[in-house]
Coordinates of C-alpha atoms (C1' of nucleotides) in Angstrom, one line a residue:
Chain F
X1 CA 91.3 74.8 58.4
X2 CA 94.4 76.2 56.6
X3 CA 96.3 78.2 59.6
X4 CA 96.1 77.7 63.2
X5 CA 97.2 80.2 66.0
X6 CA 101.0 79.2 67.2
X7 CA 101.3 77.2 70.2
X8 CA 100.8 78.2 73.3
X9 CA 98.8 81.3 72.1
X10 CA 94.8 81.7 72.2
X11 CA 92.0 83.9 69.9
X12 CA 89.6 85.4 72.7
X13 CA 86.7 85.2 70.6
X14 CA 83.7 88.1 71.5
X15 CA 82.4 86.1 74.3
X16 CA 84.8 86.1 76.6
X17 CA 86.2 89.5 75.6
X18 CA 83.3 91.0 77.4
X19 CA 84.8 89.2 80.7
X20 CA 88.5 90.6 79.4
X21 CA 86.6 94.1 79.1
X22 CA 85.3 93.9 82.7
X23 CA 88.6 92.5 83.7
X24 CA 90.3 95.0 82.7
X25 CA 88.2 98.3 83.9
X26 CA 87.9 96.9 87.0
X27 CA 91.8 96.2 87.0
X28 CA 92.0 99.9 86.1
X29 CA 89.3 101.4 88.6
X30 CA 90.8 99.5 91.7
X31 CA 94.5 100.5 91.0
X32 CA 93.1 104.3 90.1
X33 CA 91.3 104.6 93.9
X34 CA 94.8 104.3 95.4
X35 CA 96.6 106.5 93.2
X36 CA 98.3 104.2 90.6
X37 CA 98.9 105.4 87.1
X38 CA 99.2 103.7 83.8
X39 CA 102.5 102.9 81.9
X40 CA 102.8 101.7 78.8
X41 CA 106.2 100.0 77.4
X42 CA 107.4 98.2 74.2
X43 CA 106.4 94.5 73.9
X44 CA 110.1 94.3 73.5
X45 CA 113.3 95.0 75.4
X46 CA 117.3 94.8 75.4
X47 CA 117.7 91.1 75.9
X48 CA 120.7 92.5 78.0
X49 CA 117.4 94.1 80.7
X50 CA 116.3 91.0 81.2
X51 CA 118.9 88.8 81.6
X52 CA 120.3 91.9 84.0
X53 CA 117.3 91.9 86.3
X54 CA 115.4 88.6 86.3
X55 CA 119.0 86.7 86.8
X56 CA 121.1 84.9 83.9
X57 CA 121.2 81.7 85.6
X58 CA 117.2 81.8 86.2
X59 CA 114.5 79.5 83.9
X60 CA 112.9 82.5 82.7
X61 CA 116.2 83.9 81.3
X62 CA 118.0 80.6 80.7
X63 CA 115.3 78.8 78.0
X64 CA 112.1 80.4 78.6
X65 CA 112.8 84.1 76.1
X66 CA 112.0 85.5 73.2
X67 CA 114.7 86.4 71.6
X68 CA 115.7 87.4 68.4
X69 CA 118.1 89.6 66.3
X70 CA 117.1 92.4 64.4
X71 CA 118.7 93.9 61.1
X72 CA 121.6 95.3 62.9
X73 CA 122.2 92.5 64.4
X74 CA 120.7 93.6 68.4
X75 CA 120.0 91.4 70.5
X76 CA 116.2 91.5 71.5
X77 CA 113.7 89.8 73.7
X78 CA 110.1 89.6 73.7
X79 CA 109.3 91.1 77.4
X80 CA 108.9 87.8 80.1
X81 CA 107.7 89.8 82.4
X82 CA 106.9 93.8 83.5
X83 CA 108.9 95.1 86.1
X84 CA 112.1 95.6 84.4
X85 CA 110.3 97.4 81.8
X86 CA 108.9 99.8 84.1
X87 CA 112.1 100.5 86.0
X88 CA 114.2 100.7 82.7
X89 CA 110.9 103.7 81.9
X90 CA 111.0 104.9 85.2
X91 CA 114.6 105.5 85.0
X92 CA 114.3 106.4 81.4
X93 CA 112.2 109.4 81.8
X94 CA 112.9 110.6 85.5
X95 CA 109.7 108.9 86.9
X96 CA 111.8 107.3 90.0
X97 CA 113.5 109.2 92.4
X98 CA 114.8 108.0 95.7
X99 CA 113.2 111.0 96.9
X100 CA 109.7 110.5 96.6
X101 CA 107.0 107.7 95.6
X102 CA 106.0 106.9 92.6
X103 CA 102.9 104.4 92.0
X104 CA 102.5 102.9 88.3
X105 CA 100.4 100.1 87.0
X106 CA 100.2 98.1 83.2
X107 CA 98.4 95.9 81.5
X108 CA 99.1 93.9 78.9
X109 CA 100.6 90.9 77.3
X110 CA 104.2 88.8 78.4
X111 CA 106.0 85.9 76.3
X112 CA 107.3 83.1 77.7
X113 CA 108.8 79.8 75.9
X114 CA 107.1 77.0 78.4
X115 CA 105.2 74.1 77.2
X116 CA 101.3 74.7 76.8
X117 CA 99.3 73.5 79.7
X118 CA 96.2 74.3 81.8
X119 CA 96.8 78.0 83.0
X120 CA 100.5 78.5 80.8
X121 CA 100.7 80.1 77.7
X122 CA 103.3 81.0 75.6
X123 CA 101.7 84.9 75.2
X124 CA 99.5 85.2 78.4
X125 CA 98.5 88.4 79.7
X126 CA 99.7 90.1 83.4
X127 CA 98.4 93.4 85.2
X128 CA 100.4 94.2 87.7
X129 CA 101.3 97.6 90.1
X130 CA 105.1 98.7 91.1
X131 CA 105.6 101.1 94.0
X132 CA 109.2 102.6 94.1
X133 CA 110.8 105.0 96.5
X134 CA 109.4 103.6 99.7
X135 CA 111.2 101.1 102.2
X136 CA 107.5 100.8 104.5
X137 CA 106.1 98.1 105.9
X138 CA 103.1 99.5 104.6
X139 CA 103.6 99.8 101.5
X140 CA 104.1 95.6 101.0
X141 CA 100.3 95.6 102.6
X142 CA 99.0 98.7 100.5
X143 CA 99.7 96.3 98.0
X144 CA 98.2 93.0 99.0
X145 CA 95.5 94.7 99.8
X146 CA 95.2 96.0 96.6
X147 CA 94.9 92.3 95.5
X148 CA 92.1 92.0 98.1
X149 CA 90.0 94.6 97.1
X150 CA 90.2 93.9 93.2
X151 CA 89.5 90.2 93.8
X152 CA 86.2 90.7 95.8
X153 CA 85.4 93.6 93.2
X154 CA 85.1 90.5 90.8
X155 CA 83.6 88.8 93.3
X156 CA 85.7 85.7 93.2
X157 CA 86.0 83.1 96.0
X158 CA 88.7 80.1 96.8
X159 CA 91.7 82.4 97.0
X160 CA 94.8 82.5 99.9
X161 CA 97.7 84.5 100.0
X162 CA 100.8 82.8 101.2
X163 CA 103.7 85.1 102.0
X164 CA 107.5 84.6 102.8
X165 CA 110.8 86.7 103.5
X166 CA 113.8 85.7 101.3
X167 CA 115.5 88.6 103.1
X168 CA 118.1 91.1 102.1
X169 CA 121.8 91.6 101.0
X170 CA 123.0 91.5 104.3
X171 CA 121.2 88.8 105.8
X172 CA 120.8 86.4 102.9
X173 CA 124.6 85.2 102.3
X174 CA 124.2 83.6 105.9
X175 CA 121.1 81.7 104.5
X176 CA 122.5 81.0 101.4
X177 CA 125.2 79.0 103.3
X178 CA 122.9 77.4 105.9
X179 CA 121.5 75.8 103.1
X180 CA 124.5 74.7 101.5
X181 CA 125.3 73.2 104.9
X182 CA 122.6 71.8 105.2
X183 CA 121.8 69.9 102.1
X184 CA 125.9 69.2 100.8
X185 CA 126.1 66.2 102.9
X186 CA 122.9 64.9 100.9
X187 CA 122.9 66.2 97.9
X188 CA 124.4 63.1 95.8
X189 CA 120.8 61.7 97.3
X190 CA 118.8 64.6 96.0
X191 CA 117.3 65.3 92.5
X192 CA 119.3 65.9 89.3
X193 CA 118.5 69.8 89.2
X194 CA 118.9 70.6 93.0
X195 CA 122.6 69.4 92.5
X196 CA 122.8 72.2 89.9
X197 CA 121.0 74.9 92.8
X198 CA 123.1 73.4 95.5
X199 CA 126.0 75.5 94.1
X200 CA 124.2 78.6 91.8
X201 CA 120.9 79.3 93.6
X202 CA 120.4 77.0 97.0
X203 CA 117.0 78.9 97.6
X204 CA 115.5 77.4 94.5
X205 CA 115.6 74.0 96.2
X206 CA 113.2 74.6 99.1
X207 CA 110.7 74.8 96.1
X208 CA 111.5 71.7 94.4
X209 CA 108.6 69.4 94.5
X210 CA 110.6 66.2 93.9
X211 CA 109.6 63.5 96.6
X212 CA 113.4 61.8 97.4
X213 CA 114.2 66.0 98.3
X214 CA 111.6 66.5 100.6
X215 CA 112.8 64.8 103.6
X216 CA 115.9 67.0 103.2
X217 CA 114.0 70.1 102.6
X218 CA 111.8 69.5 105.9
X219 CA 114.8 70.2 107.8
X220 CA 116.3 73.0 105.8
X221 CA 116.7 76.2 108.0
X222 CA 114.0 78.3 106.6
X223 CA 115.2 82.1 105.7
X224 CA 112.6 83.3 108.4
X225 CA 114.8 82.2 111.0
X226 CA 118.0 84.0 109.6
X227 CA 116.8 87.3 108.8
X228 CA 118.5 90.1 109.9
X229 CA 117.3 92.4 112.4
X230 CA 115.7 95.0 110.0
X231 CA 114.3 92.2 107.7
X232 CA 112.8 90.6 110.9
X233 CA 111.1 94.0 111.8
X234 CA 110.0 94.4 108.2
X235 CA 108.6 91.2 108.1
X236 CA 106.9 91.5 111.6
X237 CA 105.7 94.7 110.7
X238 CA 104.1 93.7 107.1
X239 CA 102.5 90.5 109.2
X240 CA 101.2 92.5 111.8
X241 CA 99.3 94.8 109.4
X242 CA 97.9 91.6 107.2
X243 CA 96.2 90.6 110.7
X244 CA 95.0 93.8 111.4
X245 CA 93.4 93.8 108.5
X246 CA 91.9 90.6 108.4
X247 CA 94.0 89.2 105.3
X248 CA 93.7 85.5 105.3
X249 CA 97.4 84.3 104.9
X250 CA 99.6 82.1 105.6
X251 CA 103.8 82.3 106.6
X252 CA 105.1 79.7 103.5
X253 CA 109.1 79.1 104.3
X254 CA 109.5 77.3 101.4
X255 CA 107.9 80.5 99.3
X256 CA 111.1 81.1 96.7
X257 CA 110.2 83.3 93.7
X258 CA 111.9 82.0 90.3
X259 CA 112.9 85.5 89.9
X260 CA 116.3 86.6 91.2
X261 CA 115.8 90.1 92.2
X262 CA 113.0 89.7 95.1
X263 CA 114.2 90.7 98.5
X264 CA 112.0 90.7 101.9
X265 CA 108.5 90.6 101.6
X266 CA 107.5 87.8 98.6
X267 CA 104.0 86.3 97.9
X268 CA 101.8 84.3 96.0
X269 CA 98.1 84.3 95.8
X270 CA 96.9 80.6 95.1
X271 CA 93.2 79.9 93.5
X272 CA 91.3 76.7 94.7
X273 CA 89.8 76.7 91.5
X274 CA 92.9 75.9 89.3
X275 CA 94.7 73.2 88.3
X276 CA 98.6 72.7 89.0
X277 CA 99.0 76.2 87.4
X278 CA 97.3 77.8 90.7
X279 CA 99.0 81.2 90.9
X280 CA 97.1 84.2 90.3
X281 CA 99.0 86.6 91.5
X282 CA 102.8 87.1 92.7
X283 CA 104.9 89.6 93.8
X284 CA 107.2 91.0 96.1
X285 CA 109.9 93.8 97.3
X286 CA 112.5 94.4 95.1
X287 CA 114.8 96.8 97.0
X288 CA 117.9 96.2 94.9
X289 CA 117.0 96.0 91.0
X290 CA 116.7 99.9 90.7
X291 CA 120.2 100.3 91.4
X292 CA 120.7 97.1 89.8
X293 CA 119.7 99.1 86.6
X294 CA 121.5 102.0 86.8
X295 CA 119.6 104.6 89.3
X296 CA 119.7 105.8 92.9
X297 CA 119.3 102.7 95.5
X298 CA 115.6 102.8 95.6
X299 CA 113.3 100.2 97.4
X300 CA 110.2 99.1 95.4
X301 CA 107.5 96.5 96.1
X302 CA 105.3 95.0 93.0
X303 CA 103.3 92.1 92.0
X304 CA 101.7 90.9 88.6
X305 CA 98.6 89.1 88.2
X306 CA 97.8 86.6 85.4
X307 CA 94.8 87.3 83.7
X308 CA 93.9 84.4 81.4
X309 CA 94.3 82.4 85.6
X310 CA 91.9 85.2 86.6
X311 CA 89.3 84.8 83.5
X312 CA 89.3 80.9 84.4
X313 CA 88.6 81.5 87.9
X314 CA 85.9 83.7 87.1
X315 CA 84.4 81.3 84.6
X316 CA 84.8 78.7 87.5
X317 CA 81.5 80.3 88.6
X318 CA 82.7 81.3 91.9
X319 CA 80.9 84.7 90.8
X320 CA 77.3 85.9 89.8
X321 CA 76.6 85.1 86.4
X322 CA 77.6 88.2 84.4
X323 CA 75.2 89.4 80.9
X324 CA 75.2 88.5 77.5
X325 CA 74.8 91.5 74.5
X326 CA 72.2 93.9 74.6
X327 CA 71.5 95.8 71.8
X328 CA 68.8 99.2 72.9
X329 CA 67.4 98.9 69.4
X330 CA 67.0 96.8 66.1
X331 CA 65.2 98.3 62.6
X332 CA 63.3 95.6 60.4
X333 CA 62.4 96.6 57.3
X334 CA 60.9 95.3 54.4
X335 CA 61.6 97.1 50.8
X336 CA 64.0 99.4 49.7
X337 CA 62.6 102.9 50.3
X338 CA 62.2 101.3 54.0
X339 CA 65.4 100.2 54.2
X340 CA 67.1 103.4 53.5
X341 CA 65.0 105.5 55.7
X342 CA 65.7 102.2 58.5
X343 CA 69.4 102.9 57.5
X344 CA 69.0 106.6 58.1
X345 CA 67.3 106.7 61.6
X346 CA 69.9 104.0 62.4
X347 CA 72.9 105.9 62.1
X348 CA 70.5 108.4 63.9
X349 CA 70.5 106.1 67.1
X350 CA 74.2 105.6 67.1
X351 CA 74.8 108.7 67.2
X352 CA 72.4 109.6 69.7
X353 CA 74.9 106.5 72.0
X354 CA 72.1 104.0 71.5
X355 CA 73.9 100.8 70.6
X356 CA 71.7 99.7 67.5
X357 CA 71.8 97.7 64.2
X358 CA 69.8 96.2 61.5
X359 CA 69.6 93.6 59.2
X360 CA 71.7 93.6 56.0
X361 CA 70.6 90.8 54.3
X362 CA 67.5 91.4 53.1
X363 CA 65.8 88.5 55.3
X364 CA 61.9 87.9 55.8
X365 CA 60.4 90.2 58.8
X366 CA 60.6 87.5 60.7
X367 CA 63.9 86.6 61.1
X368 CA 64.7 90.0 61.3
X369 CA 62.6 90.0 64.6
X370 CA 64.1 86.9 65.4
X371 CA 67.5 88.0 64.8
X372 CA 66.1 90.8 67.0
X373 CA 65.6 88.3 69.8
X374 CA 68.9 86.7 69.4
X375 CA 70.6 89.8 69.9
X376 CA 68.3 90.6 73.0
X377 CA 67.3 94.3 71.5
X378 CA 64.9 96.3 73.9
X379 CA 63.3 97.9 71.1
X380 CA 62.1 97.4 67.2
X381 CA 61.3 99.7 64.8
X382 CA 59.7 98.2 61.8
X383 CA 59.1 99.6 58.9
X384 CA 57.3 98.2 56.0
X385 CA 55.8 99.2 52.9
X386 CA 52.5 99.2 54.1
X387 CA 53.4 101.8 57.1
X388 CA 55.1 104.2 55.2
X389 CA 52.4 104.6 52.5
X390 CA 49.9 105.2 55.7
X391 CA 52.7 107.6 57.3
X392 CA 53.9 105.7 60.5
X393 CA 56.1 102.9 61.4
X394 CA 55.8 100.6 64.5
X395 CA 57.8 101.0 67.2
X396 CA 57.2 97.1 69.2
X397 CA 59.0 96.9 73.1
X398 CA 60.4 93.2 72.7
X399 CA 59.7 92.2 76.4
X400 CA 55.6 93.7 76.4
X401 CA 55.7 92.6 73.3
X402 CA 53.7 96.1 72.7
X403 CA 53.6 98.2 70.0
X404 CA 52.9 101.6 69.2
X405 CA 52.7 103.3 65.8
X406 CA 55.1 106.2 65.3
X407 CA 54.3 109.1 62.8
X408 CA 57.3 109.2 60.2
X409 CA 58.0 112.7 61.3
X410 CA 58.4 111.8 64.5
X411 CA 60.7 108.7 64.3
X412 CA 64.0 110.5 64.7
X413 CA 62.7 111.7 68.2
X414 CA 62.0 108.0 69.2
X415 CA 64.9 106.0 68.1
Chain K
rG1 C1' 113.0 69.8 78.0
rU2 C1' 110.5 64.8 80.1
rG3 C1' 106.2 61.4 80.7
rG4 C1' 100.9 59.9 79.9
rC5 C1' 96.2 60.6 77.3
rU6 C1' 93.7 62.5 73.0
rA7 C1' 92.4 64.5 67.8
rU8 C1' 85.5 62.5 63.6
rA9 C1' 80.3 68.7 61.3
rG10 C1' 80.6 75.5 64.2
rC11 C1' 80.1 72.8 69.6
rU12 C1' 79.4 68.0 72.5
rC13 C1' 79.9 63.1 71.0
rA14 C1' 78.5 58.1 68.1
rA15 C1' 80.1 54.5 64.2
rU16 C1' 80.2 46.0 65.8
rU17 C1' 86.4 41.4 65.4
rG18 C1' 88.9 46.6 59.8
rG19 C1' 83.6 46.2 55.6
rU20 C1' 79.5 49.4 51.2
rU21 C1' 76.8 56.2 51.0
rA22 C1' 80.7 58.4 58.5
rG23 C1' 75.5 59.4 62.1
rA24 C1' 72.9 62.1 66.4
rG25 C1' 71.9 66.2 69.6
rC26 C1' 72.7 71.4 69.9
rA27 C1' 73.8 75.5 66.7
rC28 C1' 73.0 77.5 61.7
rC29 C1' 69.6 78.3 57.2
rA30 C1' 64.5 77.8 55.4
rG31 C1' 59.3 76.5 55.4
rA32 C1' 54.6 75.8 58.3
rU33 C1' 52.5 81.8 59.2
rU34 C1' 53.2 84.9 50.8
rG35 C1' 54.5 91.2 57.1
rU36 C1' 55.7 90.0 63.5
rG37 C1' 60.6 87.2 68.1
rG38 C1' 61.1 83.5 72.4
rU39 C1' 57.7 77.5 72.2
rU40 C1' 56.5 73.6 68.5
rC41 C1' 56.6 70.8 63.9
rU42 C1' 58.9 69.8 59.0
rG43 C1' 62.9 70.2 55.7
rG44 C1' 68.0 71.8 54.3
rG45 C1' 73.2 73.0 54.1
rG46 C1' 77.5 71.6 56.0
rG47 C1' 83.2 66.5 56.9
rU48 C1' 89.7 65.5 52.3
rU49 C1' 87.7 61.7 60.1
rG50 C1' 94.3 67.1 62.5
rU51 C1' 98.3 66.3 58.6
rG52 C1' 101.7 62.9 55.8
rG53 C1' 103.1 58.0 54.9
rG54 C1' 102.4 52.6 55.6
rU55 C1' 99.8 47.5 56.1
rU56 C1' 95.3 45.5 53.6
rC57 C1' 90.9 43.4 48.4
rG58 C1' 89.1 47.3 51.8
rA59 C1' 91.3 52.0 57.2
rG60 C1' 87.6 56.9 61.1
rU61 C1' 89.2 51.9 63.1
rC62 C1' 95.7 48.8 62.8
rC63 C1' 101.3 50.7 62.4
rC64 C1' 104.9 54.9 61.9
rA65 C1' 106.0 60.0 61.6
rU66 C1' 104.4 64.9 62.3
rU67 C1' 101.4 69.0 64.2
rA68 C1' 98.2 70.5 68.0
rG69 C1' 95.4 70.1 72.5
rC70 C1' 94.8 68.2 77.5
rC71 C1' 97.0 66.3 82.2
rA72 C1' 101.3 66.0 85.2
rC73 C1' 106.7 67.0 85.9
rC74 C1' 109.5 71.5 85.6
rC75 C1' 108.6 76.6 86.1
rC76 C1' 105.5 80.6 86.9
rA77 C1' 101.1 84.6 86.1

RNA sequence: GUGGCUAUAGCUCAAUUGGUUAGAGCACCAGAUUGUGGUUCUGGGGGUUGUGGGUUCGAGUCCCAUUAGCCACCCCA
C-alpha cells in the first residue's frame, strides 16, 4: 500500500456506484417533474462569495474552507456549499430576475475542513434545488415536498422533517435581543463558546448541545413567538400547507441553521437510521442573499441534500434490495480462429446496445462459463474448434441451461 | 480543534504470562471433468502485522511518536 486517499475523502468503488447511479437519476427525474433545471458551477469560488454569503463569523467560513492562493496571488476557496454558487451564476448570466421564477438544481461535490466521522467527509457530495423570485408560502412546501417525493421514490423509511422560522430583517433584531436578555444574566454560567455567540450570533446558542446551557436555553424566548406579522403569516401559511398535505413534521424552536443567510422558513430532515451525523437534508428561505450579492432584492427558498447520508440510509436496508450486474451476453471460445470471430460478433452485440464481453485471458471453457455465471450473463455463445469446423456455434440460455446450435452465418442475427 | 477506542492476507477475524516457520473462514487461482456455470472435494498463490523509533537474548504482543479509521463533542449534508 504505497498511497492512500486524503482524509476525510472516500473511492466509491463499482459497487456502490450503481447505488450513486440510481441516486442520482432519480435525484434528476424527481426535480425535472416539477420543472427544475440543471446548473453546473466551478468546484471553486472567490473566497470573498463565500465568506460574503454564508457569514464571516460562521464555522463554515471561520476554519472549515478550502482555501488557497493561486499564481496571482487570488484568494480562492474550494466551494463549502452550493447556493452562493448558483446565485453568483444566476446573477452572472441574467438567470434571476425579481420579475419572474427561476427553478435550478445541482449535483455534485462540496469541501469542507471538519474532522472525519460517521456521515462527515472532508469532500462529500450535496444535490440540492434553489427557487428564486418568489416570496409564496408555497413555494417553501413545493420544496419539502419535493424532498418527500424523492425520498419515497427511493423508497426509504425512518425520516422526519423538523421545521422552524428564524424570521426576517425586521423582526429578528427584537429576537436577537430577547436572547441577549435573556441569557446575559447567565452567561458566565454557560459554555465557553455560547459566551462568544452571546455577543456575535445569540441564535447559535439555542442549538448548543452542552448540558450546563440547557436549563438556560429551555427558557429562551423562541423566535416563533417574536415574528413579525408577515413572518407569522408566512410561517402559518407554510404550516398549514405541510398538514394539508400530510407531511409528517414537527415545529423545532431551537432549529438554527449554521448558515447566516436563512430567513423564515428553515428545516432539516433527520434519518433514524444515522448516527450523530443525522441530517439528510436542509434548507431554507433565503430572502436576503440575492441582494446580499449584488442583484435586485429577490426572495429564494433552497435546500441541499447529502448524498454519501442518503447512500447509507439506503444501504441501512430500509429499502428493497436493489440488483447486482447483468451482462445480456458472454462469448467463450476456445482457439484463435474462434476467438477472433467471438471478438467480432462481440463488438457486433455492443453495438447492437447489448451489454456483452468475453474472456481475454485465454482461460479453460470452463471458467469462461463460470466467469459467465459470475457476471450473471443471460446468454453464452460458445465457440470452439469443434463447431466451427461443423459450421455452427452454441448458443446456451444460462438460466434453462439450454442450448441451441447456431449456423455461423446466422450468428450476427442472434447475438 | 477536544476526548475515547482501534489498525494482522482482497474481506471478517485468530495467534497462551513477550518465544521458533503469523493461522482460519470467505474471496481469488487451478485440478478432479485433457470442451460446459451455480453444489461438492483437493491443492495453490498471497503478509515488511499501518508507518518510524525504543525496551528485550527474542516484539503481532510492551513503550513512545506518527498516519489513518471508528465513536462522541463541535458543526453540518
Amino acid at each position: 500500500m504505497y498511497y492512500s486517499v486524503p482524509r476525510g475523502t472516500k473511492d466509491i468503488l463499482p459497487e456502490e456506484a450503481l447505488l450513486w447511479q440510481e441516486l442520482e437519476q432519480t435525484c434528476r427525474d424527481i426535480f425535472r417533474l416539477s420543472n427544475y433545471l440543471e446548473i453546473r458551477t466551478p468546484i471553486f469560488e472567490s473566497t470573498e462569495l463565500f465568506a460574503r454569503s454564508i457569514g464571516k463569523t460562521t464555522d463554515i467560513v471561520s476554519k472549515e474552507m478550502y482555501e488557497f492562493k493561486d499564481r496571482k496571488g487570488r484568494s480562492l476557496t474550494l466551494r463549502p456549499e452550493e447556493t452562493a454558487p448558483v446565485v453568483r451564476a444566476g446573477l452572472e448570466h441574467s438567470l434571476i430576475r425579481p420579475d419572474q421564477v427561476t427553478k435550478l438544481y445541482y449535483i455534485g461535490p462540496m469541501f469542507r475542513y471538519e474532522r472525519p466521522q460517521a456521515g462527515r467527509q472532508r469532500q462529500f457530495h450535496q444535490a440540492g434545488v434553489e427557487v428564486f423570485g418568489s416570496a409564496d408560502p408555497l413555494i417553501d412546501v413545493e420544496v419539502i415536498l419535493l424532498n418527500r417525493q424523492l425520498f419515497s421514490a427511493l423508497r426509504l423509511k425512518g425520516l422526519s422533517v423538523n421545521i422552524n422560522s428564524v424570521g426576517c430583517k425586521k423582526c429578528r433584531p427584537e429576537f436577537r435581543k430577547q436572547l441577549k436578555d435573556h441569557f446575559k444574566y447567565n452567561i458566565n454560567k454557560m459554555c465557553a463558546d455560547c459566551q462568544n455567540r452571546l455577543e456575535h450570533n445569540p441564535l447559535r446558542i439555542l442549538d448548543c448541545k452542552e448540558a450546563k446551557c440547557q436549563k438556560y436555553i429551555e427558557l429562551a424566548p423562541a423566535s416563533v413567538d417574536t415574528l413579525c406579522d408577515e413572518c407569522k403569516g408566512h410561517f402559518g401559511a407554510v404550516i398549514k400547507q405541510l398538514d394539508y398535505h400530510q407531511v409528517k413534521f414537527v415545529v423545532n424552536k431551537r432549529l438554527v441553521r449554521g448558515l447566516d443567510y436563512y430567513t423564515k422558513t428553515s428545516f432539516e430532515i433527520i434519518s433514524s437510521n444515522l448516527g450523530a451525523q443525522n441530517a439528510v437534508s436542509g434548507g431554507g428561505r433565503y430572502d436576503d442573499l440575492v441582494a446580499e450579492l449584488g442583484g435586485k432584492p429577490t426572495p429564494a427558498v433552497g435546500f441541499a441534500i447529502g448524498l454519501e447520508r442518503l447512500i447509507e440510509v439506503m444501504k441501512k436496508g430500509t429499502r428493497d434490495e436493489g440488483r447486482g450486474t447483468q451482462l445480456d451476453l458472454f462469448i467463450a471460445t476456445l482457439g484463435d480462429k474462434a476467438r477472433e470471430l467471438g471478438f467480432d460478433l462481440l463488438i457486433k452485440a455492443r453495438q447492437k446496445g447489448r451489454s456483452a464481453d468475453m474472456d481475454y485471458l485465454g482461460k479453460a471453457l470452463k471458467t469462461q462459463l463460470k466467469l459467465a455465471d459470475k457476471l450473471g450473463a443471460k446468454q453464452v455463445l460458445i465457440l470452439g474448434e469443434d463447431e466451427l469446423n461443423k459450421g455452427y456455434g452454441i448458443l446456451k440460455d444460462m438460466k434453462t441451461s439450454k442450448q441451441t446450435e447456431v449456423r455461423i452465418d446466422s450468428l450476427e442475427e442472434v447475438v
